[in-house]
PDB file of C-alpha atoms and ligand atoms in Angstrom:
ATOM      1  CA  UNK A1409    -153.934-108.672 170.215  1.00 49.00           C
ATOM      2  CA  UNK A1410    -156.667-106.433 168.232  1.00 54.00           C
ATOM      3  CA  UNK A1411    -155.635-103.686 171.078  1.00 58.00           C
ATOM      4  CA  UNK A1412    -151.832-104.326 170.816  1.00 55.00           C
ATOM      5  CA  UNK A1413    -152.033-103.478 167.096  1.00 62.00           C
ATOM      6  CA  UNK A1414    -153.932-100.529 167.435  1.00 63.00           C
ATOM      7  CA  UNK A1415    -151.746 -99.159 170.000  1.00 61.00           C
ATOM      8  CA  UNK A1416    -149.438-100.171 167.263  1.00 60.00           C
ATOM      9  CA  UNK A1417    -150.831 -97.870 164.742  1.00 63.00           C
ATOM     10  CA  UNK A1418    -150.717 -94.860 166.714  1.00 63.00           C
ATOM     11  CA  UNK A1419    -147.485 -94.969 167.329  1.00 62.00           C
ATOM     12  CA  UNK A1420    -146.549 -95.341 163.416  1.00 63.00           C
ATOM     13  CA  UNK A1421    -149.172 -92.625 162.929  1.00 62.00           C
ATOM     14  CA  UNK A1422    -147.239 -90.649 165.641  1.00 63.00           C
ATOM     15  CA  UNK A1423    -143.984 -91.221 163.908  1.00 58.00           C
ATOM     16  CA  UNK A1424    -145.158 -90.086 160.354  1.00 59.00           C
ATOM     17  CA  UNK A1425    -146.507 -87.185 161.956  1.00 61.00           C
ATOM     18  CA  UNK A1426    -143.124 -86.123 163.483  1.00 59.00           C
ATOM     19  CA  UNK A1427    -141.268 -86.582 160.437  1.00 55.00           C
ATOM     20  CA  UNK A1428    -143.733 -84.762 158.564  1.00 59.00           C
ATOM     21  CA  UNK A1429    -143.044 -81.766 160.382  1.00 55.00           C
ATOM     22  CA  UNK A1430    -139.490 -82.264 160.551  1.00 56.00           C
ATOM     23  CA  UNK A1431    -139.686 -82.675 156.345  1.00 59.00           C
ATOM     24  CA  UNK A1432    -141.313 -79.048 156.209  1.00 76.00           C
ATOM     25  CA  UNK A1433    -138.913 -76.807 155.781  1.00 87.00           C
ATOM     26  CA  UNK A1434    -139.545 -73.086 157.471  1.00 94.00           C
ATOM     27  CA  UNK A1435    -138.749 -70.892 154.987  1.00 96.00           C
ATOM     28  CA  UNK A1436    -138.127 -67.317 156.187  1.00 97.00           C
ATOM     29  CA  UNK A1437    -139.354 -65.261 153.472  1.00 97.00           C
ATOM     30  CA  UNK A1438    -142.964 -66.509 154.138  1.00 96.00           C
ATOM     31  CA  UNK A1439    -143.083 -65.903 157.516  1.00 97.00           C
ATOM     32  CA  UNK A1440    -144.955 -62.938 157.963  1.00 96.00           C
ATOM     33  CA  UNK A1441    -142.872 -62.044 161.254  1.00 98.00           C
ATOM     34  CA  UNK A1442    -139.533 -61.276 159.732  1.00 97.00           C
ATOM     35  CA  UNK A1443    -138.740 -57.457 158.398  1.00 95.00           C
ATOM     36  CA  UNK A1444    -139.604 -57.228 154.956  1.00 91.00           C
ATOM     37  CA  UNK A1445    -135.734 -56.867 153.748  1.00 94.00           C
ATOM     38  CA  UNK A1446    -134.714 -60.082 155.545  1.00 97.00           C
ATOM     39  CA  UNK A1447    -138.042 -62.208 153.768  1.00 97.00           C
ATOM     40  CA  UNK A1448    -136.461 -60.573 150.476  1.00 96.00           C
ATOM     41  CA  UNK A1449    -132.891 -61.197 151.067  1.00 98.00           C
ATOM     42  CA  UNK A1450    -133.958 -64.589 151.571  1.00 98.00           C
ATOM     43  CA  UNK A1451    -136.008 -65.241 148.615  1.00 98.00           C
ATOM     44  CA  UNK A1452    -133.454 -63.508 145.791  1.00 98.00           C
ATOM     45  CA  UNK A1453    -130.914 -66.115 147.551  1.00 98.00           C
ATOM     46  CA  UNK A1454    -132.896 -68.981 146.467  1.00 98.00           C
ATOM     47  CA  UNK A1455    -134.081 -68.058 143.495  1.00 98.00           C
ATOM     48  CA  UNK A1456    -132.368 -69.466 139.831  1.00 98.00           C
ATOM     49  CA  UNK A1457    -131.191 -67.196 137.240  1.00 98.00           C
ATOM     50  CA  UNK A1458    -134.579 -68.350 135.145  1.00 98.00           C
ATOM     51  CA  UNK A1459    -136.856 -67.272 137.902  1.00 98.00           C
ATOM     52  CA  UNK A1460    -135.428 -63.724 137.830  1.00 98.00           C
ATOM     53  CA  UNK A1461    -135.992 -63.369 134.775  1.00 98.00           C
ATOM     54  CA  UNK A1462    -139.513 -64.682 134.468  1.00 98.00           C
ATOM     55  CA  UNK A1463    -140.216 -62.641 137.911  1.00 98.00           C
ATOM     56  CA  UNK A1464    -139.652 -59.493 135.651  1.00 98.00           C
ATOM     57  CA  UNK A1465    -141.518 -60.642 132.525  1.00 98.00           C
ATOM     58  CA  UNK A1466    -144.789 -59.239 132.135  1.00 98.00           C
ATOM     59  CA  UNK A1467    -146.952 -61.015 129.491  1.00 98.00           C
ATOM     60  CA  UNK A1468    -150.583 -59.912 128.180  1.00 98.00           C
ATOM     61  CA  UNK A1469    -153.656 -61.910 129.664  1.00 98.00           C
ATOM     62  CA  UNK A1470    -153.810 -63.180 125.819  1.00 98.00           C
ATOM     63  CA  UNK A1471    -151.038 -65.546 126.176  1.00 98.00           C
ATOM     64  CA  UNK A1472    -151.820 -66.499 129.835  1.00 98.00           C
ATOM     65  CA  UNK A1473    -152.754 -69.656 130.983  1.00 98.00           C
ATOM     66  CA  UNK A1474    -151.627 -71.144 134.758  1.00 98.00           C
ATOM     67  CA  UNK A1475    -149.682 -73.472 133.194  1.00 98.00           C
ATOM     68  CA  UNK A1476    -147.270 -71.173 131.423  1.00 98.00           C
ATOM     69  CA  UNK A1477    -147.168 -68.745 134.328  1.00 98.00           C
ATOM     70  CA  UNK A1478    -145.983 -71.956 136.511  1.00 98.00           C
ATOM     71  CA  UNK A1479    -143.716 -73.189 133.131  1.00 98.00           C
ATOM     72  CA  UNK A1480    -142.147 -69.391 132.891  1.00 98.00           C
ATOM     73  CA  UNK A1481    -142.220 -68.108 136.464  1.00 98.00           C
ATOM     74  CA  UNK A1482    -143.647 -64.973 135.155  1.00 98.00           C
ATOM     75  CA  UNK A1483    -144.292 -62.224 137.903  1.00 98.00           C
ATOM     76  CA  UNK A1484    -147.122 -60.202 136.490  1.00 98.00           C
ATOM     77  CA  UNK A1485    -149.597 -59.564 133.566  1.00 98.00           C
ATOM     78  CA  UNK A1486    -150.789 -56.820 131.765  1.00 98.00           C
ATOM     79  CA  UNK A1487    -154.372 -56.520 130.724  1.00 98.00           C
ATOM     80  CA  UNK A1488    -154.364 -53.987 127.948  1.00 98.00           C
ATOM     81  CA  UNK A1489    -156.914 -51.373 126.522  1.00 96.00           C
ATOM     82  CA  UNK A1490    -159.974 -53.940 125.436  1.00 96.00           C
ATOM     83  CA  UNK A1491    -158.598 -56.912 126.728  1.00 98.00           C
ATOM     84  CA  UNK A1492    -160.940 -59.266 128.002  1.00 98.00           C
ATOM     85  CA  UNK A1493    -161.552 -62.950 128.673  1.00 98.00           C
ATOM     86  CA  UNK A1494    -164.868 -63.298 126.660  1.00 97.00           C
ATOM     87  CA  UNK A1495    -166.851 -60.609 124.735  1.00 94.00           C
ATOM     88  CA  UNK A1496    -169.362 -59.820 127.669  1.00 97.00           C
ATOM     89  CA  UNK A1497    -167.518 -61.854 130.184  1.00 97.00           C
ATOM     90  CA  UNK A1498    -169.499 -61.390 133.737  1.00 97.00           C
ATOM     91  CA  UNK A1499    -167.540 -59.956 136.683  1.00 96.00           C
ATOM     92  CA  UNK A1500    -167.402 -62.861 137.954  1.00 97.00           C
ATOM     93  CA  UNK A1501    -165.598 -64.534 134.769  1.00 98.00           C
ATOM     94  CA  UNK A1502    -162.921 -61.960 134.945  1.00 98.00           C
ATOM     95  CA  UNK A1503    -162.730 -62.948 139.051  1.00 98.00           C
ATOM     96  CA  UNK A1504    -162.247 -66.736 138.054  1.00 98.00           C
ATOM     97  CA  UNK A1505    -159.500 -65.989 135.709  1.00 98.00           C
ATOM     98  CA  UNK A1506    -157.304 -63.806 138.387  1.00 98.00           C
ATOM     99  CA  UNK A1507    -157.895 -66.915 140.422  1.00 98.00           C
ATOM    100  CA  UNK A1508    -156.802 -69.485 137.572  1.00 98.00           C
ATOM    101  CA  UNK A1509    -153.766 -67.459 137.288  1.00 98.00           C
ATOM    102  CA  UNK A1510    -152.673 -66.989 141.196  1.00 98.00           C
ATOM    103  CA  UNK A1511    -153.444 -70.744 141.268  1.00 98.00           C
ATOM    104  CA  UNK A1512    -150.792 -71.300 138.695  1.00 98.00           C
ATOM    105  CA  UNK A1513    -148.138 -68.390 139.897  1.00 98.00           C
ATOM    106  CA  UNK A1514    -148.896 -70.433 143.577  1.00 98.00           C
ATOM    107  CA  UNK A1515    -147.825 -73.933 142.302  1.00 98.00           C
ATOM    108  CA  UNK A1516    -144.751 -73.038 141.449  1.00 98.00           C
ATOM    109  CA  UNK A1517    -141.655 -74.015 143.176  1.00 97.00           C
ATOM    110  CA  UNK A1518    -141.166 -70.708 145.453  1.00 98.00           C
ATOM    111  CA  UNK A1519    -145.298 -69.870 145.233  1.00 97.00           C
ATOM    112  CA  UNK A1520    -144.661 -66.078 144.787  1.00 98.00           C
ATOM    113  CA  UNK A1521    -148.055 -64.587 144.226  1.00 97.00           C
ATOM    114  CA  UNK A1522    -148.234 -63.284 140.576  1.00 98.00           C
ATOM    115  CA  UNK A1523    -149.132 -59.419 140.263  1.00 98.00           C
ATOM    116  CA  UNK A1524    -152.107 -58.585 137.640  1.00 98.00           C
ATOM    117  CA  UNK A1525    -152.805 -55.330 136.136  1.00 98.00           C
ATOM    118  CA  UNK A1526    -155.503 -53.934 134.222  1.00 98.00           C
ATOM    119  CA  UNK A1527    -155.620 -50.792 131.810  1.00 98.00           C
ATOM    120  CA  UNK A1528    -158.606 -49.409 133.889  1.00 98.00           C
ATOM    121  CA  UNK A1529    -157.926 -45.676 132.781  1.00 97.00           C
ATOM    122  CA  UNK A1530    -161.341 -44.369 132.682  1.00 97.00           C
ATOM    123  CA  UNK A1531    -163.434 -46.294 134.907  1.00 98.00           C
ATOM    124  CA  UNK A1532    -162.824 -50.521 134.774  1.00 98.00           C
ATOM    125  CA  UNK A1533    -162.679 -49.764 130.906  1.00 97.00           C
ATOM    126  CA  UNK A1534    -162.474 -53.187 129.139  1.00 98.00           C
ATOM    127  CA  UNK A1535    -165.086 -54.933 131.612  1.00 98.00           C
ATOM    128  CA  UNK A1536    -168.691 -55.178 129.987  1.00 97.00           C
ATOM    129  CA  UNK A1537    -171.461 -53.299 131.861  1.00 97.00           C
ATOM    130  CA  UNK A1538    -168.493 -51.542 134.379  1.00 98.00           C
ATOM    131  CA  UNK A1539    -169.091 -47.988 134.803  1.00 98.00           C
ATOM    132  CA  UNK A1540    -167.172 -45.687 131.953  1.00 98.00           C
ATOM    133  CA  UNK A1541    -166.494 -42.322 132.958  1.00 98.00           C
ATOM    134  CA  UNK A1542    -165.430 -39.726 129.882  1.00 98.00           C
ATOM    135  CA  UNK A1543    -161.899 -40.220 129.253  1.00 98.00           C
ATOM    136  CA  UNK A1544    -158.687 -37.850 130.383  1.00 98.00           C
ATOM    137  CA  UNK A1545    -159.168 -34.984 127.912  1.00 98.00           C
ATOM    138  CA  UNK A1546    -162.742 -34.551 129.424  1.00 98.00           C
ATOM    139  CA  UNK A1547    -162.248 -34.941 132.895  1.00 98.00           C
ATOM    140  CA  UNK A1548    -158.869 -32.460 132.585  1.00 98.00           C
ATOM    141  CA  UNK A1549    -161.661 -30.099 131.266  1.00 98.00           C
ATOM    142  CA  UNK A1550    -163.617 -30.707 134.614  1.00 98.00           C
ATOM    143  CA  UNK A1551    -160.692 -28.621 136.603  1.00 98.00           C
ATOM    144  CA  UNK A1552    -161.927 -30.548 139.257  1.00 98.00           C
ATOM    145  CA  UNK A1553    -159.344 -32.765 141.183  1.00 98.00           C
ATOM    146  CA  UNK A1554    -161.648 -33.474 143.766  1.00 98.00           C
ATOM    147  CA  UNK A1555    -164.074 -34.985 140.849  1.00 98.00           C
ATOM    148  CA  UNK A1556    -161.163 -37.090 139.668  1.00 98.00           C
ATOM    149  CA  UNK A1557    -159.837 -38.341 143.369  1.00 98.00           C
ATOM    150  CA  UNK A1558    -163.846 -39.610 143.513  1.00 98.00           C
ATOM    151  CA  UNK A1559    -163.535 -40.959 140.249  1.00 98.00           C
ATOM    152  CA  UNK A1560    -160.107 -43.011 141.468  1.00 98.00           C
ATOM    153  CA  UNK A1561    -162.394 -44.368 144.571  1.00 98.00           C
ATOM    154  CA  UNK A1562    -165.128 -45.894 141.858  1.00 98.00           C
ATOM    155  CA  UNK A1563    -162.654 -47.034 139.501  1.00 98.00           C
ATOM    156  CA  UNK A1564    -160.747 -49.332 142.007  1.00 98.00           C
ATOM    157  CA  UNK A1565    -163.773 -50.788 143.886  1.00 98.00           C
ATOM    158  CA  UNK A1566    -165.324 -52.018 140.091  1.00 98.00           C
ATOM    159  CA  UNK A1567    -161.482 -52.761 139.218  1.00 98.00           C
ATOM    160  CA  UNK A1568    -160.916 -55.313 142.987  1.00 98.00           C
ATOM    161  CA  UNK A1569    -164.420 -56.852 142.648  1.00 97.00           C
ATOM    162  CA  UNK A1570    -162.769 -58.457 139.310  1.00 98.00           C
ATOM    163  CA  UNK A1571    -160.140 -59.972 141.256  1.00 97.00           C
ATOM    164  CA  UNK A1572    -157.554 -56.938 139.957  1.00 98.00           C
ATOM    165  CA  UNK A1573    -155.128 -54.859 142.388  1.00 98.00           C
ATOM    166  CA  UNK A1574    -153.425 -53.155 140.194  1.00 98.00           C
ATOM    167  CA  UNK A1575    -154.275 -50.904 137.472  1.00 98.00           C
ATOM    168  CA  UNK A1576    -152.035 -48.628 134.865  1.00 98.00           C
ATOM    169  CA  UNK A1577    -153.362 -45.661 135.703  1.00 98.00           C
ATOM    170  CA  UNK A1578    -153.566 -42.642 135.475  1.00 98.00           C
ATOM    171  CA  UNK A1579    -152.271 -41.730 132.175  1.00 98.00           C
ATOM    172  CA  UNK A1580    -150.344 -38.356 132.936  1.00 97.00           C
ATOM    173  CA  UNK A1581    -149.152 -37.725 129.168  1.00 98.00           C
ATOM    174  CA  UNK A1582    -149.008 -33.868 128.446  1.00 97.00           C
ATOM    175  CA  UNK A1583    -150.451 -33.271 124.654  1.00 97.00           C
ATOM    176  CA  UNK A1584    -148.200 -30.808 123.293  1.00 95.00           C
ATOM    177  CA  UNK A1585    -149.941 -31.207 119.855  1.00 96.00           C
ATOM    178  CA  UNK A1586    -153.333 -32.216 119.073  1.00 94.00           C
ATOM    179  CA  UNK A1587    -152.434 -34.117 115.975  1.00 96.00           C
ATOM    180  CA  UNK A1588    -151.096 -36.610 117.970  1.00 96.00           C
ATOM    181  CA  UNK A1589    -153.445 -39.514 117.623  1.00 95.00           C
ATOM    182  CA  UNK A1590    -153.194 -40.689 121.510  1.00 96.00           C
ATOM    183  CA  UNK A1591    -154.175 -36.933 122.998  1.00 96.00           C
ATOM    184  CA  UNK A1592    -157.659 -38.274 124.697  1.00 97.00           C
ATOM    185  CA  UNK A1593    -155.929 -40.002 127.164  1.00 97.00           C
ATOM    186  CA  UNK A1594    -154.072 -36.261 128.499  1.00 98.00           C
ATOM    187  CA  UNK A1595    -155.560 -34.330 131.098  1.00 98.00           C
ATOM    188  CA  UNK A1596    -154.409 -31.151 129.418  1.00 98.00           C
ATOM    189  CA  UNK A1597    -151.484 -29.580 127.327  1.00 97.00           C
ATOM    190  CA  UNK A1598    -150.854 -27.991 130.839  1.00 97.00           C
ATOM    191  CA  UNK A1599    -148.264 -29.934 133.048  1.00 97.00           C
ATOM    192  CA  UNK A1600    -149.883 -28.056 136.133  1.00 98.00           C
ATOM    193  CA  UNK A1601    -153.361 -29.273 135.198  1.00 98.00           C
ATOM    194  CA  UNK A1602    -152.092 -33.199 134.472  1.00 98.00           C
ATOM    195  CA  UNK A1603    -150.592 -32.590 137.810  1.00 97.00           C
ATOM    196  CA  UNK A1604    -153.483 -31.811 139.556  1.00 98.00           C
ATOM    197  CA  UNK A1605    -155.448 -34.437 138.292  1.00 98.00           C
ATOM    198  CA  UNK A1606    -153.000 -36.986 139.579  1.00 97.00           C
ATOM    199  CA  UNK A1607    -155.392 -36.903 142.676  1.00 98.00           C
ATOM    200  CA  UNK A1608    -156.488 -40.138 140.674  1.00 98.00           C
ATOM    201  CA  UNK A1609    -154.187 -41.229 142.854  1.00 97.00           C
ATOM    202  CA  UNK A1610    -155.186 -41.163 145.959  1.00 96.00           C
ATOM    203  CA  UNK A1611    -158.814 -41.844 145.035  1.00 98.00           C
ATOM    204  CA  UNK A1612    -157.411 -45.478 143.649  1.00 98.00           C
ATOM    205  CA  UNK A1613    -155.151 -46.069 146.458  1.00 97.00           C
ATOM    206  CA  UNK A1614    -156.689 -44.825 149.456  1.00 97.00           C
ATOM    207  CA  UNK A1615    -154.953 -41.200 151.431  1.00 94.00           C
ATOM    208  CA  UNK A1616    -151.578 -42.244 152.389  1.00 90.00           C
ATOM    209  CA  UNK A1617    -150.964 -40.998 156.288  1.00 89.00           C
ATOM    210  CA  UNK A1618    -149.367 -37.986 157.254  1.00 88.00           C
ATOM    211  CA  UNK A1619    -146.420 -40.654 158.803  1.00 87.00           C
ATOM    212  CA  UNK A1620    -145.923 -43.243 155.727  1.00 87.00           C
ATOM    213  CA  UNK A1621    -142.528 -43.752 154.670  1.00 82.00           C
ATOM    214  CA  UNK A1622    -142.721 -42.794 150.871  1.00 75.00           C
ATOM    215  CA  UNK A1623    -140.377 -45.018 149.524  1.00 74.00           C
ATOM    216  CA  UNK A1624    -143.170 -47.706 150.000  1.00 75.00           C
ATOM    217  CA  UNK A1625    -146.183 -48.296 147.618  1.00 78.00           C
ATOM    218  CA  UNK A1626    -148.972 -47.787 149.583  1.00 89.00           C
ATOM    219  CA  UNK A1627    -152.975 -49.380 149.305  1.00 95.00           C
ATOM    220  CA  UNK A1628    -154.787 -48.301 152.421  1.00 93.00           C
ATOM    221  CA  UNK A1629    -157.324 -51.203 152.005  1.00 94.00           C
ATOM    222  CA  UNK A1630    -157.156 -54.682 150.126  1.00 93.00           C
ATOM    223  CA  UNK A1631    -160.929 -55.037 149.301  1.00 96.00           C
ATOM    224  CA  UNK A1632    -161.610 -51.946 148.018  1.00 98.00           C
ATOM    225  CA  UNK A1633    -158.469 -49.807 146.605  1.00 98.00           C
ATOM    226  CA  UNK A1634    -156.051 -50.625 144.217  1.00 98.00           C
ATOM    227  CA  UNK A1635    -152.014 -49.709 143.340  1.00 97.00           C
ATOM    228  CA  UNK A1636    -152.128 -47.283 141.014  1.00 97.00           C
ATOM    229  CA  UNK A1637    -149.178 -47.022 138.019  1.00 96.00           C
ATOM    230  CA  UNK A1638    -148.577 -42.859 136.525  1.00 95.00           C
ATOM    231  CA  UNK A1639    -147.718 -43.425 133.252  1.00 96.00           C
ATOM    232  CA  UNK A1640    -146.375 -43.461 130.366  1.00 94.00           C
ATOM    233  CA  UNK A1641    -142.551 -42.644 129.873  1.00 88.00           C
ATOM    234  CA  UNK A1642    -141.146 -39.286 130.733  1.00 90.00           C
ATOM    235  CA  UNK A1643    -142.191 -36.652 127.973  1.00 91.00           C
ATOM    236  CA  UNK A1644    -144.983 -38.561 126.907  1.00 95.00           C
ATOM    237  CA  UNK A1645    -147.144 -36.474 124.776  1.00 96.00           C
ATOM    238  CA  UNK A1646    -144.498 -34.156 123.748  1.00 95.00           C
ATOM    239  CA  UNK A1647    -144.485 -34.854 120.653  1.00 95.00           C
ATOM    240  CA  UNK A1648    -142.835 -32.864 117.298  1.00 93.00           C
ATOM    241  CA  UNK A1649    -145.600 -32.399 114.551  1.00 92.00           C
ATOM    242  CA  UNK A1650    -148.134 -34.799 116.548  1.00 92.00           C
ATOM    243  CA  UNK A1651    -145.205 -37.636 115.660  1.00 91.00           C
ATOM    244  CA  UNK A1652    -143.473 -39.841 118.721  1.00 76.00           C
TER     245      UNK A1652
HETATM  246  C1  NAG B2222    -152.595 -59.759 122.613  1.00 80.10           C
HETATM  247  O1  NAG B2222    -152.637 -58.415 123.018  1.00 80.10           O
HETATM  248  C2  NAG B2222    -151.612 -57.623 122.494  1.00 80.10           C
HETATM  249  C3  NAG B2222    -151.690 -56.258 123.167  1.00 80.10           C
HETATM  250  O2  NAG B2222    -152.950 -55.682 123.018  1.00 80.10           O
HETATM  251  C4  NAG B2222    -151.747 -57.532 120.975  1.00 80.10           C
HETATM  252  O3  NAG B2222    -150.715 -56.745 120.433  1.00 80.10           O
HETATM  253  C5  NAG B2222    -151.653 -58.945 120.428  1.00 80.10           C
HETATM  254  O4  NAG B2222    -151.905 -58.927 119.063  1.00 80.10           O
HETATM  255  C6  NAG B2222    -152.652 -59.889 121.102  1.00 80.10           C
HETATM  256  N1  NAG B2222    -152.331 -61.250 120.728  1.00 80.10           N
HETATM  257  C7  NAG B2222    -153.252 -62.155 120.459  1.00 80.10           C
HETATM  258  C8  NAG B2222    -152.739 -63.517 120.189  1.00 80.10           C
HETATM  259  O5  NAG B2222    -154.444 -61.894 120.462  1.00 80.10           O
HETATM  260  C1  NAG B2223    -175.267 -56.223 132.295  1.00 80.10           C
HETATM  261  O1  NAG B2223    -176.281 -55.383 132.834  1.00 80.10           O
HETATM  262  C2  NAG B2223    -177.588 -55.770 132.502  1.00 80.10           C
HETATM  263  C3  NAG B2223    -178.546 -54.689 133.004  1.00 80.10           C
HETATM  264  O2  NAG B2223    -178.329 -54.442 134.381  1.00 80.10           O
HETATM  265  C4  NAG B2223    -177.871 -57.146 133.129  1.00 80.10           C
HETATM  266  O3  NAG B2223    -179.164 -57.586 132.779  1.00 80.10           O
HETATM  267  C5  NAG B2223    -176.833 -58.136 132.611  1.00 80.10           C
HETATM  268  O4  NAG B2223    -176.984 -59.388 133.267  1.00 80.10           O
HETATM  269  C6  NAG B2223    -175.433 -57.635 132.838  1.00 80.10           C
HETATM  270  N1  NAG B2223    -174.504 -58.556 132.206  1.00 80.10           N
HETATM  271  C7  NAG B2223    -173.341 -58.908 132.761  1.00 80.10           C
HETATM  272  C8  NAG B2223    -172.512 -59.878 131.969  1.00 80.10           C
HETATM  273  O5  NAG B2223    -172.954 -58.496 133.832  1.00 80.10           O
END
């Protein structure tokens, strides 16, 4: 009898199991063996009008908790100039918080991994005891792109051992005026020397091959390079009288 019933309750366990995996759906766009346009196609198709629209809201790490990430379907965050979770939060504070927010963007219905960015423009900026290099209008003075590419490579290790992959940087505004009150962050009034100094690039990203399709983003390595963001607007710096 005791050996009847336990044959018993392998076959119910047996049963459950089948229509567990029966119940789990495969969903294409997270199999990593599809091409990347069919894993898209497939995830806009099932996603509601609200989720687009939270997928393109960025919000500041201010208002962020997992909860309202989950609540909003938001699809990435912006961690401003001196934005932080605590006044002299650790590294590894700032690595628990990326993780509290992934958790959240994760338990939501289609678990689309949430994308965080930091304002790291002149070295992990706005993290206590990170290294601080001088700011754009110095290093532009440097003339050195080289300098700057190595600068890029230093910036993104500090900036991924907080949990980051994604910074806003570099800041490729071209002061046209020095009254404007936002000229530190230019290389140089000279578009040809801003342009050089985009090798910021490449140091925070990692050398994209000679083969690389360039209508991808491209980060050579996930543990120690980061995507990097050339910003502001177009014309940014050239302003009339030092005035936007
Ligand atoms: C959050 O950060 C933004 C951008 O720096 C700032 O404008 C806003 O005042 C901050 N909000 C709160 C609630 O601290
Ligand atoms: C900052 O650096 C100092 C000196 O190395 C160290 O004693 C301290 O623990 C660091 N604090 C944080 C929050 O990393």
């Amino acid at each position: 009898m005791a050996r009847l019933s336990s044959v018993c309750m392998v076959m119910v366990f047996f049963l459950l199991w089948a229509i567990a995996i029966q119940g789990a759906e495969y969903l294409k766009y997270k199999d990593p063996k599809q091409p990347l346009h069919a894993r898209i196609n497939d995830l806009i198709s099932r996603m509601t009008l609200e989720e687009k629209i939270g997928q393109m809201t960025q919000i500041e790490r201010n208002v962020t908790t997992p909860e309202i990430i989950k609540k909003y379907h938001i699809g990435s965050i912006l961690i401003g100039g001196g934005s932080a979770p605590a006044p002299h939060a650790s590294a590894e504070t700032w690595m628990d918080m990326a993780d509290e927010f992934q958790k959240g963007a994760l338990s939501d219905r289609l678990g689309i991994p949430i994308i965080i960015g930091v304002d790291a423009i002149h070295g992990h900026n706005n993290v206590f005891n990170a290294t601080i290099f001088p700011h754009n209008v110095g290093l532009g003075a440097t003339r050195d792109p080289q300098l700057v590419k190595k600068i890029g490579a230093a910036t993104a290790l500090e900036v991924r051992a907080t949990g980051i992959p994604y910074t806003f940087a570099p800041c490729i505004a071209v002061c046209r005026d020095p009254r404007w009150g936002r000229c530190f962050e230019s290389y140089s009034e000279d578009h040809k020397i801003v342009q050089a100094m985009t090798e910021l690039i490449p140091g925070l990203q990692g050398d994209i091959p000679a083969n690389y399709p360039m209508n991808f983003p491209y980060v050579n390595n996930e543990r120690i390079k980061v995507a990097g963001c050339a910003k502001h607007f177009v014309g940014d710096g050239g302003t009339i009288n030092g005035i936007r």
